[in-house]
Amino acid sequence: MSTEQAPRLAVRAVTKSFGAVAAVREVSLDLHAGEVHALVGENGAGKSTVVKMLAGVHRPDSGTIELDGRALTLDGPAAAIAAGIAVIYQEPTLFPDLTVAENVVMGRQPRRSLRRVDRPAMNALAAGFFTRLGVAIDPDRPARGLSIADQQIVEIAKALSLDARVIVMDEPTAALSPVEVERLFAVARALRDGGAALLFISHRFEEITALCQRVTVLRDGALVSSDPIEDLTVDEMVRRMVGRPLSTLFPKRDVPAGDVLLAVRDLGRRGVFSEVSFEVRAGEIVALAGLVGAGRSEVVRAVFGVDPRDTGVVRVGGRELRAGDPRAAMAAGVALVPEDRRQQGLVLEASVARNATTTRWRSLARFGLLLGGAERRAAREWTARLQTKYADLDDPVSRLSGGNQQKVVLAKWLSTAPRVLIVDEPTRGIDVATKAEVHRLMSDLAAEGVAVLMVSSELPEVLGMADRVLVMREGRLVAEIPRERADEESVMRAATGQGAAA
Amino acid sequence: MTAPEKAAAPTGRTPDDAAASRVAVLLRARELGIVLALGALVAVTAAINPRFLSAQSVRDLALGAAILVVLAVGQTVVVITRNIDLSVGSVLGLSAFATGSLLQAAPGTPVVVALLVGTLVGGLCGLVNGALVRFGNVPALVVTLGTLYVYRGVCFFWAGGQQINADELPPAFLAFGTATVLGVPWLLLIALAVVLVAGYALRNYRSGRELYAMGSHPQAAVLAGVPVGRRLLAAFAVSGALAGLAGVLFAARFGTVDAASGTGDELDVVAAVVVGGVAVFGGSGTVYGAAIGALLLTTIGSALPVLAIDQFWQGAIVGALILAAIGTDRAVAARVAARLRRREAHHG
């Protein structure tokens, strides 16, 4: 019924590119007053980019955003706030050192004479919002130490204080318990009935069907469909999110599995993940799938020892690894290719040769000195094996393309001749050709008897490369699916908690 | 108790509760620790040598602290935003020399004008710092380390080895350096005024609160629509202006200005601010704390000779205080984080 009216907020064919990568292409979207609109898609489908354009953080390269029929120029967050668009992020953006009330009304504090901030009025205002939301938060306490749920409530109070007419919620439920989700939904419905237009992003389909009236699906930065929720089954939604043919990108070889090389039992870290147990055998490629934030990277970082662990045992080839000791892990033959190569995998300003050999400086050094010869020889050998393209070994690694940078990271770890190779998002942000090469490499290593544990958010990669798929959701291992039975729907369902894995 | 019951109604607290929590806040305040340290230092020193509390000694101490206090207030404004201004010593020197030259050339210049000129020179230097940080996208540490040398170089180039002595400065200006109102030196009054105005503005004005917000969570400040760039410029301009003001006070107090005035002051200032409980990662701390920190450092400097402790220990003691202040910061942060994690584990 409300769809007959003109939309409150209309996104018209917006496009946004970062460098050569088009994050969002020609996406259109109508938000109506009194309606909750769901935006769904796989990780990297462009949801967050759309949100950031509405928040005024990114400006669209082309296309327009209209509010009540008038074109908006959102040249900064202040402009979005002034237009009455409030954004609630998955990670609350509060000022921990300031009081809750100040967080709610930052920049719009009530004032008394001489333009001074009126603290009692400010606290009363915030207290009023909390009463409306049905929670007891002391407006005068600092925001530091609030639970995630309470931080989320403070964010909503912010939206109320703006008198927001458009409210965007970017995965607000990711860190909430069911009771807290219910409370959030009650608030969202009240806002909707109050005439606001809501955009709701979530990976949980039961939440979307419970709360939303309309659902828009994005895939690879492009709009797939936009329908009333009644017209779309969950199965159909999943199909539209992932629908993409598997190509020969995945040269998976069948290798008989050998001995257990990596055994993880009851691994836990308070508030992050718990009771994670699994094994990886020689010659096996095991994928750790799940949504962003499910705790996958945290698990492999704890296995390797970069992050601490509170409980559990990690064994490599039968020998127990000490917690929090990456050197011991490396000595035992474990290699971790991290998720964020620019931050964690490379020293961008240093040369290709330096970067490719950092893991082996000890063995390459003579009398504690790292002289050029051995380092360059080792670097040349491994970069050649990985067909890395660079102009000169002395070039800073930052000059290489993303795919070649990833190869340098791989070279650095493969040169340690690992028995257990852990790769975290091995092909994120690299082109298709290099992707295939990285996959071939993983397959070859497995054939040589290496145990490979791969964290990946790309379903095709998971399905194409893994012998077994472990699925994590909200810090727990929820499913283990063998290759024969793993398909997009079974993994997606397990990752989102939609029923048992097939 | 006749206080209207309704006053506390919105939060559901009785006035007694509110009063109790106010006391608790006071006890928890970072400033309390340094006030106690300062009190203990003065008490011990005075017990050993009562002359430490003589009028003359206290006056010397106050004059010495006044300049450091003014610098510390400016530094606090910058540090609160998660930045730092290392150029203040050089700005002080440049301002002192500029003011000295002006007074030498035009001895009739009123003291107020001299103060304004010095403040203006400093403010311009600060604005340059702020612009480099904002538009150059370079960390403040690097920018102000650079301008530390640049401003000092300008000062040396201008002075050309020349020194402005007391007999070249107008007597009215020199008298201002020691003049008192009701027994309180002017320098101290100015420093106090700076502390009170800055403290009040930071607590009671939107712009002041936004400076804290920027330091507390920079990205969130951007998302909240805080005009981050403008506030950054303003913070550095204030720090520069106060360093410029301190330069005039320096000239008035010592009567002799050369190109090296204020060399190395930046480290004392940062030390005072950190000891005073202003978090180096921004977002918390007050100018009152920083001012007491400056007072504490100055007092240590003059108490050690009285206590017959080797001057060499002074550096070590200041260093220990800085480590203690930062240690407290980390300990508090770690405790809060642990508590938060436990609570979330419950939820999960």
PDB file of N, CA and C in Angstrom, chain A residues 57 77-78 81 89 93-98 102 106-109 111-112 114-117 119 138-139 144-148 180 269-271 310, chain B residues 10-11 13 200 203-206 209-210 212-217 220-226 282-284 336 340-345 347-348:
ATOM      1  N   VAL A  57      29.681   9.184   3.916  1.00  0.00           N
ATOM      2  CA  VAL A  57      31.108   8.871   4.050  1.00  0.00           C
ATOM      3  C   VAL A  57      31.749   8.772   2.666  1.00  0.00           C
ATOM      4  N   PRO A  77      29.405  13.313   6.567  1.00  0.00           N
ATOM      5  CA  PRO A  77      28.447  12.795   7.543  1.00  0.00           C
ATOM      6  C   PRO A  77      27.542  13.895   8.111  1.00  0.00           C
ATOM      7  N   ALA A  78      28.091  15.102   8.250  1.00  0.00           N
ATOM      8  CA  ALA A  78      27.289  16.184   8.804  1.00  0.00           C
ATOM      9  C   ALA A  78      26.079  16.461   7.909  1.00  0.00           C
ATOM     10  N   ILE A  81      23.452  13.786   8.463  1.00  0.00           N
ATOM     11  CA  ILE A  81      22.775  14.008   9.743  1.00  0.00           C
ATOM     12  C   ILE A  81      21.777  15.148   9.606  1.00  0.00           C
ATOM     13  N   TYR A  89      25.825   1.497  12.894  1.00  0.00           N
ATOM     14  CA  TYR A  89      26.792   0.565  12.335  1.00  0.00           C
ATOM     15  C   TYR A  89      26.869  -0.701  13.171  1.00  0.00           C
ATOM     16  N   THR A  93      29.783   3.253  17.121  1.00  0.00           N
ATOM     17  CA  THR A  93      30.787   4.307  17.009  1.00  0.00           C
ATOM     18  C   THR A  93      30.588   5.306  18.128  1.00  0.00           C
ATOM     19  N   LEU A  94      30.879   4.873  19.352  1.00  0.00           N
ATOM     20  CA  LEU A  94      30.708   5.759  20.504  1.00  0.00           C
ATOM     21  C   LEU A  94      32.054   6.306  20.955  1.00  0.00           C
ATOM     22  N   PHE A  95      31.973   7.392  21.725  1.00  0.00           N
ATOM     23  CA  PHE A  95      33.174   7.975  22.323  1.00  0.00           C
ATOM     24  C   PHE A  95      33.308   7.404  23.730  1.00  0.00           C
ATOM     25  N   PRO A  96      34.254   6.479  23.947  1.00  0.00           N
ATOM     26  CA  PRO A  96      34.287   5.794  25.240  1.00  0.00           C
ATOM     27  C   PRO A  96      34.546   6.724  26.416  1.00  0.00           C
ATOM     28  N   ASP A  97      35.245   7.836  26.181  1.00  0.00           N
ATOM     29  CA  ASP A  97      35.602   8.704  27.303  1.00  0.00           C
ATOM     30  C   ASP A  97      34.494   9.671  27.689  1.00  0.00           C
ATOM     31  N   LEU A  98      33.494   9.814  26.828  1.00  0.00           N
ATOM     32  CA  LEU A  98      32.450  10.801  27.112  1.00  0.00           C
ATOM     33  C   LEU A  98      31.233  10.116  27.721  1.00  0.00           C
ATOM     34  N   GLU A 102      26.276  12.686  26.298  1.00  0.00           N
ATOM     35  CA  GLU A 102      27.065  13.433  25.316  1.00  0.00           C
ATOM     36  C   GLU A 102      27.166  12.677  24.002  1.00  0.00           C
ATOM     37  N   MET A 106      26.066  14.589  20.662  1.00  0.00           N
ATOM     38  CA  MET A 106      27.300  15.276  20.261  1.00  0.00           C
ATOM     39  C   MET A 106      27.062  16.235  19.092  1.00  0.00           C
ATOM     40  N   GLY A 107      27.485  17.480  19.305  1.00  0.00           N
ATOM     41  CA  GLY A 107      27.334  18.485  18.243  1.00  0.00           C
ATOM     42  C   GLY A 107      25.960  19.137  18.239  1.00  0.00           C
ATOM     43  N   ARG A 108      24.993  18.580  18.992  1.00  0.00           N
ATOM     44  CA  ARG A 108      23.650  19.158  19.032  1.00  0.00           C
ATOM     45  C   ARG A 108      23.182  19.307  20.472  1.00  0.00           C
ATOM     46  N   GLN A 109      24.152  19.496  21.395  1.00  0.00           N
ATOM     47  CA  GLN A 109      23.800  19.577  22.807  1.00  0.00           C
ATOM     48  C   GLN A 109      22.842  20.742  23.051  1.00  0.00           C
ATOM     49  N   ARG A 111      21.549  24.049  24.761  1.00  0.00           N
ATOM     50  CA  ARG A 111      22.419  25.093  25.300  1.00  0.00           C
ATOM     51  C   ARG A 111      21.645  26.060  26.173  1.00  0.00           C
ATOM     52  N   ARG A 112      22.371  26.657  27.108  1.00  0.00           N
ATOM     53  CA  ARG A 112      21.773  27.709  27.936  1.00  0.00           C
ATOM     54  C   ARG A 112      22.448  29.018  27.567  1.00  0.00           C
ATOM     55  N   LEU A 114      24.813  32.189  26.935  1.00  0.00           N
ATOM     56  CA  LEU A 114      26.192  32.269  26.461  1.00  0.00           C
ATOM     57  C   LEU A 114      26.598  31.023  25.679  1.00  0.00           C
ATOM     58  N   ARG A 115      25.616  30.359  25.087  1.00  0.00           N
ATOM     59  CA  ARG A 115      25.857  29.180  24.252  1.00  0.00           C
ATOM     60  C   ARG A 115      26.559  28.052  24.990  1.00  0.00           C
ATOM     61  N   ARG A 116      26.427  28.038  26.325  1.00  0.00           N
ATOM     62  CA  ARG A 116      27.058  26.954  27.072  1.00  0.00           C
ATOM     63  C   ARG A 116      26.196  25.699  27.011  1.00  0.00           C
ATOM     64  N   VAL A 117      26.859  24.534  27.088  1.00  0.00           N
ATOM     65  CA  VAL A 117      26.109  23.274  27.084  1.00  0.00           C
ATOM     66  C   VAL A 117      25.308  23.169  28.376  1.00  0.00           C
ATOM     67  N   ARG A 119      24.029  20.879  30.732  1.00  0.00           N
ATOM     68  CA  ARG A 119      24.183  19.457  31.090  1.00  0.00           C
ATOM     69  C   ARG A 119      22.920  18.830  31.666  1.00  0.00           C
ATOM     70  N   ASP A 138      22.164   4.959  32.737  1.00  0.00           N
ATOM     71  CA  ASP A 138      22.435   6.250  33.366  1.00  0.00           C
ATOM     72  C   ASP A 138      23.072   7.175  32.332  1.00  0.00           C
ATOM     73  N   PRO A 139      22.398   8.288  31.982  1.00  0.00           N
ATOM     74  CA  PRO A 139      22.945   9.147  30.924  1.00  0.00           C
ATOM     75  C   PRO A 139      24.271   9.781  31.313  1.00  0.00           C
ATOM     76  N   ARG A 144      32.280   4.069  27.958  1.00  0.00           N
ATOM     77  CA  ARG A 144      33.214   2.942  28.075  1.00  0.00           C
ATOM     78  C   ARG A 144      32.610   1.892  29.002  1.00  0.00           C
ATOM     79  N   GLY A 145      32.657   0.638  28.573  1.00  0.00           N
ATOM     80  CA  GLY A 145      32.187  -0.439  29.436  1.00  0.00           C
ATOM     81  C   GLY A 145      30.741  -0.826  29.203  1.00  0.00           C
ATOM     82  N   LEU A 146      30.028  -0.089  28.359  1.00  0.00           N
ATOM     83  CA  LEU A 146      28.664  -0.503  28.024  1.00  0.00           C
ATOM     84  C   LEU A 146      28.710  -1.801  27.229  1.00  0.00           C
ATOM     85  N   SER A 147      27.737  -2.667  27.434  1.00  0.00           N
ATOM     86  CA  SER A 147      27.669  -3.882  26.630  1.00  0.00           C
ATOM     87  C   SER A 147      27.335  -3.493  25.190  1.00  0.00           C
ATOM     88  N   ILE A 148      27.615  -4.406  24.257  1.00  0.00           N
ATOM     89  CA  ILE A 148      27.347  -4.108  22.845  1.00  0.00           C
ATOM     90  C   ILE A 148      25.872  -3.745  22.662  1.00  0.00           C
ATOM     91  N   GLU A 180      17.958  -9.511  23.244  1.00  0.00           N
ATOM     92  CA  GLU A 180      18.323  -8.158  22.849  1.00  0.00           C
ATOM     93  C   GLU A 180      17.853  -7.856  21.433  1.00  0.00           C
ATOM     94  N   ARG A 269      38.236 -18.604  23.358  1.00  0.00           N
ATOM     95  CA  ARG A 269      38.736 -17.325  23.833  1.00  0.00           C
ATOM     96  C   ARG A 269      37.526 -16.537  24.282  1.00  0.00           C
ATOM     97  N   ARG A 270      37.548 -16.095  25.528  1.00  0.00           N
ATOM     98  CA  ARG A 270      36.368 -15.499  26.141  1.00  0.00           C
ATOM     99  C   ARG A 270      35.790 -14.376  25.294  1.00  0.00           C
ATOM    100  N   GLY A 271      34.502 -14.489  25.014  1.00  0.00           N
ATOM    101  CA  GLY A 271      33.806 -13.430  24.298  1.00  0.00           C
ATOM    102  C   GLY A 271      34.071 -13.417  22.805  1.00  0.00           C
ATOM    103  N   ASP A 310      42.111 -18.875  25.704  1.00  0.00           N
ATOM    104  CA  ASP A 310      41.808 -19.098  27.116  1.00  0.00           C
ATOM    105  C   ASP A 310      41.715 -20.579  27.441  1.00  0.00           C
TER     106      ASP A 310
ATOM    107  N   PRO B  10      14.585  12.584  37.027  1.00  0.00           N
ATOM    108  CA  PRO B  10      14.749  11.907  35.739  1.00  0.00           C
ATOM    109  C   PRO B  10      15.585  10.639  35.827  1.00  0.00           C
ATOM    110  N   THR B  11      16.612  10.639  36.643  1.00  0.00           N
ATOM    111  CA  THR B  11      17.455   9.469  36.719  1.00  0.00           C
ATOM    112  C   THR B  11      17.054   8.573  37.878  1.00  0.00           C
ATOM    113  N   ARG B  13      17.378   9.074  41.021  1.00  0.00           N
ATOM    114  CA  ARG B  13      18.308   9.031  42.143  1.00  0.00           C
ATOM    115  C   ARG B  13      17.888  10.044  43.192  1.00  0.00           C
ATOM    116  N   TYR B 200      37.019  25.844  31.552  1.00  0.00           N
ATOM    117  CA  TYR B 200      35.578  26.086  31.451  1.00  0.00           C
ATOM    118  C   TYR B 200      35.091  25.850  30.021  1.00  0.00           C
ATOM    119  N   ARG B 203      34.882  22.240  28.984  1.00  0.00           N
ATOM    120  CA  ARG B 203      33.823  21.463  29.618  1.00  0.00           C
ATOM    121  C   ARG B 203      32.438  21.930  29.193  1.00  0.00           C
ATOM    122  N   ASN B 204      32.286  23.202  28.877  1.00  0.00           N
ATOM    123  CA  ASN B 204      30.940  23.741  28.733  1.00  0.00           C
ATOM    124  C   ASN B 204      30.548  24.196  27.336  1.00  0.00           C
ATOM    125  N   TYR B 205      31.447  24.050  26.380  1.00  0.00           N
ATOM    126  CA  TYR B 205      31.074  24.465  25.041  1.00  0.00           C
ATOM    127  C   TYR B 205      31.085  23.284  24.080  1.00  0.00           C
ATOM    128  N   ARG B 206      30.213  23.318  23.112  1.00  0.00           N
ATOM    129  CA  ARG B 206      30.133  22.239  22.133  1.00  0.00           C
ATOM    130  C   ARG B 206      31.500  21.980  21.514  1.00  0.00           C
ATOM    131  N   ARG B 209      33.717  20.034  23.777  1.00  0.00           N
ATOM    132  CA  ARG B 209      33.343  18.616  23.868  1.00  0.00           C
ATOM    133  C   ARG B 209      33.740  17.877  22.587  1.00  0.00           C
ATOM    134  N   GLU B 210      33.667  18.581  21.461  1.00  0.00           N
ATOM    135  CA  GLU B 210      34.022  17.936  20.200  1.00  0.00           C
ATOM    136  C   GLU B 210      35.518  17.617  20.142  1.00  0.00           C
ATOM    137  N   TYR B 212      37.253  16.599  22.700  1.00  0.00           N
ATOM    138  CA  TYR B 212      37.354  15.324  23.419  1.00  0.00           C
ATOM    139  C   TYR B 212      36.861  14.180  22.528  1.00  0.00           C
ATOM    140  N   ALA B 213      35.758  14.429  21.819  1.00  0.00           N
ATOM    141  CA  ALA B 213      35.189  13.379  20.965  1.00  0.00           C
ATOM    142  C   ALA B 213      36.203  12.944  19.913  1.00  0.00           C
ATOM    143  N   MET B 214      36.888  13.935  19.306  1.00  0.00           N
ATOM    144  CA  MET B 214      37.867  13.621  18.264  1.00  0.00           C
ATOM    145  C   MET B 214      38.974  12.722  18.795  1.00  0.00           C
ATOM    146  N   GLY B 215      39.413  12.999  20.021  1.00  0.00           N
ATOM    147  CA  GLY B 215      40.488  12.196  20.587  1.00  0.00           C
ATOM    148  C   GLY B 215      40.009  10.848  21.068  1.00  0.00           C
ATOM    149  N   SER B 216      38.750  10.795  21.488  1.00  0.00           N
ATOM    150  CA  SER B 216      38.230   9.562  22.072  1.00  0.00           C
ATOM    151  C   SER B 216      38.022   8.492  21.005  1.00  0.00           C
ATOM    152  N   HIS B 217      37.568   8.888  19.829  1.00  0.00           N
ATOM    153  CA  HIS B 217      37.315   7.927  18.739  1.00  0.00           C
ATOM    154  C   HIS B 217      37.265   8.725  17.434  1.00  0.00           C
ATOM    155  N   ALA B 220      34.624   7.887  14.760  1.00  0.00           N
ATOM    156  CA  ALA B 220      33.274   8.165  15.229  1.00  0.00           C
ATOM    157  C   ALA B 220      33.001   9.661  15.187  1.00  0.00           C
ATOM    158  N   ALA B 221      34.023  10.467  15.455  1.00  0.00           N
ATOM    159  CA  ALA B 221      33.837  11.918  15.415  1.00  0.00           C
ATOM    160  C   ALA B 221      33.475  12.358  14.003  1.00  0.00           C
ATOM    161  N   VAL B 222      34.153  11.776  13.018  1.00  0.00           N
ATOM    162  CA  VAL B 222      33.835  12.102  11.631  1.00  0.00           C
ATOM    163  C   VAL B 222      32.388  11.700  11.329  1.00  0.00           C
ATOM    164  N   LEU B 223      32.021  10.471  11.747  1.00  0.00           N
ATOM    165  CA  LEU B 223      30.679   9.971  11.459  1.00  0.00           C
ATOM    166  C   LEU B 223      29.614  10.780  12.190  1.00  0.00           C
ATOM    167  N   ALA B 224      29.970  11.359  13.335  1.00  0.00           N
ATOM    168  CA  ALA B 224      28.999  12.147  14.094  1.00  0.00           C
ATOM    169  C   ALA B 224      28.872  13.557  13.528  1.00  0.00           C
ATOM    170  N   GLY B 225      29.604  13.839  12.453  1.00  0.00           N
ATOM    171  CA  GLY B 225      29.477  15.142  11.818  1.00  0.00           C
ATOM    172  C   GLY B 225      30.272  16.247  12.501  1.00  0.00           C
ATOM    173  N   VAL B 226      31.223  15.876  13.356  1.00  0.00           N
ATOM    174  CA  VAL B 226      32.072  16.893  13.984  1.00  0.00           C
ATOM    175  C   VAL B 226      32.964  17.502  12.895  1.00  0.00           C
ATOM    176  N   GLY B 282      44.462  10.690  23.822  1.00  0.00           N
ATOM    177  CA  GLY B 282      43.367  11.618  23.622  1.00  0.00           C
ATOM    178  C   GLY B 282      42.099  11.238  24.335  1.00  0.00           C
ATOM    179  N   GLY B 283      41.157  12.185  24.331  1.00  0.00           N
ATOM    180  CA  GLY B 283      39.825  11.893  24.815  1.00  0.00           C
ATOM    181  C   GLY B 283      39.593  12.120  26.289  1.00  0.00           C
ATOM    182  N   SER B 284      40.630  12.139  27.096  1.00  0.00           N
ATOM    183  CA  SER B 284      40.383  12.368  28.513  1.00  0.00           C
ATOM    184  C   SER B 284      41.507  13.171  29.137  1.00  0.00           C
ATOM    185  N   VAL B 336      39.143  -2.290  32.537  1.00  0.00           N
ATOM    186  CA  VAL B 336      37.834  -2.054  31.921  1.00  0.00           C
ATOM    187  C   VAL B 336      37.602  -3.055  30.793  1.00  0.00           C
ATOM    188  N   LEU B 340      34.649  -5.868  30.468  1.00  0.00           N
ATOM    189  CA  LEU B 340      33.725  -5.858  29.336  1.00  0.00           C
ATOM    190  C   LEU B 340      33.690  -7.231  28.681  1.00  0.00           C
ATOM    191  N   ARG B 341      34.878  -7.838  28.521  1.00  0.00           N
ATOM    192  CA  ARG B 341      34.946  -9.134  27.867  1.00  0.00           C
ATOM    193  C   ARG B 341      34.209 -10.188  28.667  1.00  0.00           C
ATOM    194  N   ARG B 342      34.393 -10.132  29.996  1.00  0.00           N
ATOM    195  CA  ARG B 342      33.694 -11.097  30.840  1.00  0.00           C
ATOM    196  C   ARG B 342      32.193 -10.948  30.681  1.00  0.00           C
ATOM    197  N   ARG B 343      31.755  -9.681  30.667  1.00  0.00           N
ATOM    198  CA  ARG B 343      30.313  -9.462  30.588  1.00  0.00           C
ATOM    199  C   ARG B 343      29.753  -9.997  29.272  1.00  0.00           C
ATOM    200  N   GLU B 344      30.511  -9.795  28.179  1.00  0.00           N
ATOM    201  CA  GLU B 344      30.016 -10.288  26.896  1.00  0.00           C
ATOM    202  C   GLU B 344      30.010 -11.797  26.849  1.00  0.00           C
ATOM    203  N   ALA B 345      30.994 -12.404  27.517  1.00  0.00           N
ATOM    204  CA  ALA B 345      31.037 -13.863  27.554  1.00  0.00           C
ATOM    205  C   ALA B 345      29.753 -14.378  28.211  1.00  0.00           C
ATOM    206  N   HIS B 347      26.843 -12.901  28.091  1.00  0.00           N
ATOM    207  CA  HIS B 347      25.763 -12.766  27.113  1.00  0.00           C
ATOM    208  C   HIS B 347      25.790 -13.899  26.114  1.00  0.00           C
ATOM    209  N   GLY B 348      27.033 -14.236  25.654  1.00  0.00           N
ATOM    210  CA  GLY B 348      27.154 -15.266  24.633  1.00  0.00           C
ATOM    211  C   GLY B 348      26.701 -16.576  25.238  1.00  0.00           C
TER     212      GLY B 348
END
